[in-house]
Coordinates of C-alpha atoms and ligand atoms in Angstrom, one line a residue:
X1 CA 14.3 44.6 -12.6
X2 CA 17.1 44.7 -10.0
X3 CA 16.9 41.1 -8.8
X4 CA 17.2 37.9 -10.7
X5 CA 15.8 35.9 -7.8
X6 CA 13.5 33.4 -9.3
X7 CA 10.9 33.7 -6.6
X8 CA 10.6 37.4 -7.1
X9 CA 10.4 36.9 -10.8
X10 CA 7.6 34.4 -10.5
X11 CA 5.5 36.7 -8.4
X12 CA 6.2 39.7 -10.7
X13 CA 5.8 42.3 -8.0
X14 CA 6.3 45.1 -10.6
X15 CA 3.1 44.2 -12.3
X16 CA 1.0 44.6 -9.2
X17 CA -0.7 47.9 -8.5
X18 CA -1.5 46.8 -4.9
X19 CA 0.8 45.4 -2.2
X20 CA 0.3 43.7 1.1
X21 CA 1.1 47.0 2.8
X22 CA -2.0 48.4 1.2
X23 CA -4.0 45.5 2.7
X24 CA -2.6 46.1 6.1
X25 CA -3.3 49.8 5.9
X26 CA -6.9 49.0 4.8
X27 CA -7.2 46.6 7.8
X28 CA -6.2 49.4 10.2
X29 CA -8.7 51.7 8.7
X30 CA -11.5 49.2 9.0
X31 CA -10.8 48.4 12.7
X32 CA -13.9 49.1 14.8
X33 CA -15.9 49.8 11.6
X34 CA -16.2 46.5 9.7
X35 CA -17.2 43.4 11.7
X36 CA -14.3 41.1 12.5
X37 CA -16.4 38.2 11.2
X38 CA -16.3 34.9 13.0
X39 CA -14.4 31.8 11.7
X40 CA -16.7 28.8 11.9
X41 CA -15.8 25.1 11.8
X42 CA -18.0 22.0 11.4
X43 CA -17.2 18.4 12.0
X44 CA -19.8 17.4 9.4
X45 CA -18.3 19.6 6.8
X46 CA -14.8 18.4 7.7
X47 CA -15.9 14.8 7.3
X48 CA -17.5 15.5 3.9
X49 CA -14.5 17.3 2.6
X50 CA -11.9 15.0 4.3
X51 CA -10.1 18.1 5.5
X52 CA -10.0 20.7 8.3
X53 CA -12.1 23.5 7.1
X54 CA -12.1 27.1 8.4
X55 CA -15.0 29.2 7.2
X56 CA -14.6 33.0 7.2
X57 CA -18.1 34.2 7.5
X58 CA -18.4 37.4 5.4
X59 CA -22.1 36.6 5.1
X60 CA -22.2 38.1 8.6
X61 CA -20.3 41.3 7.5
X62 CA -22.1 44.7 7.5
X63 CA -24.2 44.9 4.4
X64 CA -24.2 41.1 4.2
X65 CA -21.0 40.6 2.1
X66 CA -17.3 41.3 2.1
X67 CA -18.0 44.2 -0.4
X68 CA -18.2 46.6 2.5
X69 CA -14.5 46.3 3.1
X70 CA -13.4 47.4 -0.3
X71 CA -16.0 50.1 -0.7
X72 CA -15.2 51.6 2.7
X73 CA -11.4 51.5 2.0
X74 CA -11.8 53.1 -1.4
X75 CA -14.0 56.0 0.0
X76 CA -11.6 56.4 2.9
X77 CA -8.7 57.0 0.6
X78 CA -10.4 59.8 -1.4
X79 CA -9.7 63.5 -0.7
X80 CA -12.0 65.4 1.6
X81 CA -13.2 67.4 -1.5
X82 CA -14.0 64.1 -3.4
X83 CA -16.0 62.8 -0.4
X84 CA -17.8 66.1 -0.1
X85 CA -18.9 65.9 -3.7
X86 CA -20.1 62.3 -3.3
X87 CA -19.6 58.9 -4.9
X88 CA -21.3 56.9 -7.5
X89 CA -21.5 53.1 -8.3
X90 CA -23.4 50.9 -10.7
X91 CA -24.6 47.6 -9.3
X92 CA -27.8 45.7 -8.7
X93 CA -26.1 43.6 -6.0
X94 CA -23.9 43.7 -2.9
X95 CA -21.6 46.5 -4.1
X96 CA -24.6 48.9 -4.2
X97 CA -25.4 48.3 -0.6
X98 CA -21.7 48.5 0.4
X99 CA -21.1 51.8 -1.3
X100 CA -24.3 53.3 0.1
X101 CA -23.4 52.2 3.7
X102 CA -19.7 53.0 3.4
X103 CA -20.5 56.5 1.9
X104 CA -23.0 57.3 4.7
X105 CA -20.5 56.4 7.4
X106 CA -17.9 58.7 5.9
X107 CA -20.2 61.6 5.0
X108 CA -20.1 60.9 1.2
X109 CA -23.5 61.0 -0.5
X110 CA -23.8 57.9 -2.6
X111 CA -25.6 57.6 -6.0
X112 CA -26.3 54.1 -7.2
X113 CA -27.2 53.3 -10.8
X114 CA -29.5 50.2 -10.8
X115 CA -31.6 48.4 -13.4
X116 CA -35.3 49.2 -13.3
X117 CA -36.0 45.5 -12.7
X118 CA -33.6 45.1 -9.8
X119 CA -35.0 42.9 -7.0
X120 CA -37.2 45.0 -4.6
X121 CA -35.3 43.8 -1.5
X122 CA -32.0 45.1 -3.0
X123 CA -33.5 48.5 -3.9
X124 CA -35.0 48.8 -0.4
X125 CA -31.7 47.9 1.3
X126 CA -29.7 50.3 -0.7
X127 CA -32.2 53.1 0.0
X128 CA -32.2 52.2 3.7
X129 CA -28.5 52.7 3.8
X130 CA -29.0 56.2 2.4
X131 CA -28.2 55.7 -1.3
X132 CA -29.9 57.8 -3.9
X133 CA -31.0 55.4 -6.7
X134 CA -31.0 56.3 -10.4
X135 CA -32.8 53.6 -12.5
X136 CA -31.9 52.6 -16.0
X137 CA -33.3 50.2 -18.6
X138 CA -30.9 47.4 -18.9
X139 CA -32.1 46.5 -22.4
X140 CA -31.8 49.9 -24.0
X141 CA -29.3 51.9 -21.9
X142 CA -25.7 51.5 -20.8
X143 CA -25.1 51.7 -17.1
X144 CA -21.4 52.7 -17.7
X145 CA -22.5 55.7 -19.8
X146 CA -25.2 56.8 -17.4
X147 CA -22.7 56.5 -14.5
X148 CA -20.0 58.4 -16.4
X149 CA -22.5 61.2 -17.4
X150 CA -23.7 61.6 -13.8
X151 CA -20.2 61.6 -12.5
X152 CA -19.2 64.3 -14.9
X153 CA -22.3 66.5 -14.3
X154 CA -22.3 66.2 -10.5
X155 CA -18.6 65.9 -9.9
X156 CA -19.0 62.4 -8.4
X157 CA -16.2 59.8 -8.0
X158 CA -16.9 56.4 -9.3
X159 CA -16.3 53.5 -6.9
X160 CA -15.9 50.4 -9.1
X161 CA -16.9 46.9 -7.7
X162 CA -13.5 45.2 -8.2
X163 CA -11.1 46.9 -10.7
X164 CA -9.6 49.4 -8.3
X165 CA -6.4 49.2 -6.2
X166 CA -8.1 50.4 -3.0
X167 CA -11.1 48.1 -3.5
X168 CA -8.7 45.1 -3.9
X169 CA -6.8 46.1 -0.8
X170 CA -10.0 46.4 1.3
X171 CA -11.2 43.0 0.1
X172 CA -7.9 41.4 1.1
X173 CA -8.6 42.2 4.8
X174 CA -11.0 39.3 5.2
X175 CA -8.2 36.8 4.4
X176 CA -5.8 38.8 6.5
X177 CA -8.1 38.4 9.5
X178 CA -8.6 34.7 8.8
X179 CA -4.9 33.9 8.7
X180 CA -4.1 36.1 11.7
X181 CA -6.7 34.3 13.7
X182 CA -6.1 30.7 12.8
X183 CA -2.5 30.6 11.5
X184 CA -1.2 29.2 8.2
X185 CA -3.3 27.2 5.7
X186 CA -2.5 24.7 3.0
X187 CA -5.3 25.9 0.7
X188 CA -7.5 29.0 0.6
X189 CA -10.7 28.8 -1.6
X190 CA -12.2 32.1 -2.7
X191 CA -15.3 33.0 -4.8
X192 CA -14.4 34.7 -8.0
X193 CA -16.4 37.3 -10.0
X194 CA -14.3 40.2 -11.3
X195 CA -11.4 39.3 -9.0
X196 CA -11.4 41.9 -6.2
X197 CA -11.8 39.3 -3.5
X198 CA -9.4 36.8 -5.0
X199 CA -6.6 39.4 -5.8
X200 CA -6.8 40.9 -2.3
X201 CA -6.9 37.4 -0.6
X202 CA -3.9 36.3 -2.6
X203 CA -1.9 39.3 -1.5
X204 CA -2.8 38.6 2.2
X205 CA -2.1 34.8 1.9
X206 CA 1.3 35.2 0.2
X207 CA 2.4 37.5 3.0
X208 CA 1.0 35.6 5.9
X209 CA 1.1 32.0 4.7
X210 CA 3.5 31.8 1.8
X211 CA 3.0 28.1 1.1
X212 CA -0.8 28.4 1.0
X213 CA -2.3 27.5 -2.4
X214 CA -4.9 30.2 -3.2
X215 CA -7.6 28.9 -5.6
X216 CA -10.3 31.0 -7.2
X217 CA -13.7 29.3 -7.6
X218 CA -16.2 30.2 -10.4
X219 CA -19.6 28.9 -11.6
X220 CA -19.1 26.4 -14.4
X221 CA -21.0 28.6 -16.8
X222 CA -19.0 31.8 -15.9
X223 CA -15.5 30.4 -16.2
X224 CA -14.0 33.5 -18.0
X225 CA -11.5 33.6 -15.1
X226 CA -10.3 30.0 -15.6
X227 CA -10.1 30.6 -19.4
X228 CA -8.1 33.8 -18.9
X229 CA -5.8 32.2 -16.3
X230 CA -5.0 29.3 -18.7
X231 CA -4.5 31.6 -21.7
X232 CA -2.4 34.1 -19.9
X233 CA -4.5 37.1 -21.0
X234 CA -8.0 38.4 -20.1
X235 CA -10.8 36.6 -22.1
X236 CA -14.3 38.0 -22.3
X237 CA -17.4 35.8 -22.4
X238 CA -21.1 36.5 -23.1
X239 CA -23.3 37.1 -20.0
X240 CA -23.5 33.7 -18.4
X241 CA -26.4 32.0 -16.6
X242 CA -25.9 30.7 -13.0
X243 CA -27.7 30.9 -9.7
X244 CA -24.4 32.6 -8.5
X245 CA -25.6 36.1 -9.4
X246 CA -22.6 37.8 -7.7
X247 CA -20.2 36.0 -10.0
X248 CA -21.7 36.7 -13.4
X249 CA -19.0 39.2 -14.5
X250 CA -17.8 38.6 -18.0
X251 CA -14.1 39.4 -17.6
X252 CA -11.4 40.0 -14.9
X253 CA -10.3 43.5 -14.1
X254 CA -7.2 45.1 -15.4
X255 CA -5.8 45.6 -11.9
X256 CA -7.0 42.2 -10.8
X257 CA -5.6 39.9 -13.5
X258 CA -1.9 40.5 -13.0
X259 CA -2.1 39.9 -9.3
X260 CA -4.2 36.8 -9.8
X261 CA -1.8 35.5 -12.5
X262 CA 1.2 36.1 -10.3
X263 CA -0.1 34.8 -6.9
X264 CA -3.0 32.4 -7.5
X265 CA -2.4 28.6 -7.9
X266 CA -5.4 27.8 -10.0
X267 CA -9.0 28.7 -10.9
X268 CA -11.6 25.9 -10.7
X269 CA -15.3 25.7 -11.3
X270 CA -18.3 24.2 -9.6
X271 CA -21.9 23.4 -10.8
X272 CA -25.0 25.2 -9.6
X273 CA -26.2 21.9 -8.0
X274 CA -23.0 21.8 -5.9
X275 CA -23.8 25.4 -4.7
X276 CA -27.2 24.3 -3.6
X277 CA -25.7 21.3 -1.7
X278 CA -23.3 23.6 0.1
X279 CA -26.2 26.1 0.9
X280 CA -28.1 23.3 2.4
X281 CA -25.1 22.1 4.6
X282 CA -24.7 25.7 5.8
X283 CA -28.4 25.9 6.7
X284 CA -28.9 22.5 8.3
X285 CA -25.6 22.0 10.0
X286 CA -24.1 25.4 10.6
X287 CA -27.4 27.4 10.9
X288 CA -26.2 30.2 8.6
X289 CA -27.8 31.7 5.5
X290 CA -25.4 31.9 2.6
X291 CA -26.3 33.1 -0.9
X292 CA -25.4 30.9 -3.9
X293 CA -22.3 33.0 -4.8
X294 CA -21.1 32.8 -1.2
X295 CA -21.0 29.0 -1.5
X296 CA -18.5 28.8 -4.3
X297 CA -15.5 28.1 -2.0
X298 CA -17.4 25.6 0.1
X299 CA -18.6 23.7 -2.9
X300 CA -15.0 23.3 -4.2
X301 CA -13.9 22.1 -0.7
X302 CA -16.8 19.5 -0.5
X303 CA -15.8 18.2 -3.9
X304 CA -12.4 17.0 -2.4
X305 CA -10.8 17.8 -5.7
X306 CA -8.5 20.7 -4.8
X307 CA -6.8 19.6 -1.6
X308 CA -5.2 16.5 -0.1
X309 CA -6.8 14.5 2.7
X310 CA -6.4 16.2 6.1
X311 CA -5.2 19.5 4.9
X312 CA -6.0 22.8 6.5
X313 CA -8.4 24.6 4.1
X314 CA -9.7 28.1 4.4
X315 CA -13.0 28.9 2.8
X316 CA -14.2 32.5 2.3
X317 CA -18.0 32.6 2.6
X318 CA -18.4 35.8 0.5
X319 CA -22.0 36.8 1.2
X320 CA -25.4 36.0 2.5
X321 CA -27.8 38.3 0.7
X322 CA -30.7 36.4 -0.9
X323 CA -34.5 37.0 -1.0
X324 CA -36.0 34.5 1.4
X325 CA -38.6 33.1 -1.0
X326 CA -35.8 32.4 -3.5
X327 CA -33.8 30.8 -0.7
X328 CA -36.6 28.5 0.2
X329 CA -37.2 27.6 -3.4
X330 CA -33.6 26.7 -4.0
X331 CA -33.4 24.5 -0.9
X332 CA -36.6 22.8 -1.7
X333 CA -36.4 22.3 -5.4
X334 CA -32.6 22.6 -6.2
X335 CA -31.7 24.3 -9.3
X336 CA -34.6 22.9 -11.2
X337 CA -32.2 21.4 -13.7
Ligands
PLP401 C1 -19.1 40.5 -5.5 C2 -19.2 39.2 -5.0 C3 -18.3 38.1 -5.3 C4 -17.3 38.3 -6.4 O1 -16.3 39.2 -6.0 P1 -15.3 39.8 -7.0 O2 -14.4 40.7 -6.2 O3 -16.0 40.5 -8.1 O4 -14.5 38.7 -7.6 C5 -18.5 36.9 -4.7 N1 -19.4 36.7 -3.8 C6 -20.3 37.7 -3.4 C7 -21.3 37.3 -2.4 C8 -20.2 38.9 -4.0 O5 -21.1 39.9 -3.6

C-alpha cells in the first residue's frame, strides 16, 4: 500500500472490487430507465422514532424493488455477444422479476430457475416481464447446478442476486439518489440479505456523506451478517425462518463482505413483530404497501436504538412485493407468534 494514512487503511480500498465511480456510472446508465423513486417523510413516523426520517421508496421502483437497478446495470455491462446469447438467474423473488424486466429492456432473453412451489403471483409477474421459467424441485434438486448446466448448454450468462460487482454498483444508486436529493445524513438504515444493497449503499454514503453511519438491518432469525461482521469472516447459518422472505440468505457474498466490513458501522436485527408494526405504519399513515423485508430499516428506526434524538436518518424501503391475501393476514393477525 502506498499510503499510511489511517483513514485510507481503515476503509481498505484495496479490498473492494467496486468503487463509488462504478456507482456513479451505474446511475448514469439508469437515468430515464429506472424510476427516480420518491423520498417520503411522515410527522407520525418522526415522532415515533424521535428523529427526522427520510424514506427512499424503492417499493415504487420498476419491478417493485431496488433489484431492478443491479440487474439492469449488470446486463448493461455485458458484451453485445453475451446479451445476444441471453442471461440466467435463479430466484423465487424480486431478483427474478428484475432480471426478466431488465433483460427484456436490453434485448437479452432471460431464463429464470424457480422452485416448483414458488408463489403463483411471482411466477406470473416473471412471465409477464418476458422471462422463460425453468422449474426445479427444491427438495431434491440444486438450483445452482441446474443454473450452471443451463448456462453451459445454452451459453447464458448468470446474473447473481448480490455477489457481483456490477450488481452492487447498481444497488448503490438508490442511496446515491437519496443523498443527492436531501443532503447529508447522520444514519442510513438498509435492509440486509446477501449484502448487495448494503455494500452499494455504503459506497454511495461514504462518498456523498462521509460522516454518515451506515447500518445493515437483518431479521433476528437471519443474523448471519451480524455474526460475520462481529467475527471478521463470513459465517454461514442454516436456512432461517422469518416473514422477511427477501432476507433469508444464509451468508454474505464474497464481493459484499469486504465492502461491508470496511464501510459499514454496524449490523443490527429486528423481530418479525417489529416488521409488521412498520408495515402497518406505512399502510395507515403513509398509504404505501411495503413487503416485510422492505420494512427492516424502518423497524430499526422506530426502535430508537440506533440513532440519537433529532438526527437525520435515511431509511431504504427496499421493496413492496407481497401477495395481497398474505398482506391482509399479516396486518390483521400479526406474525401469529
Ligand atoms: C433482495 C432484497 C433484499 C436484500 O438485498 P441484498 O442485496 O441481498 O442484501 C432486501 N429487501 C428486498 C425487498 C429484496 O428484494
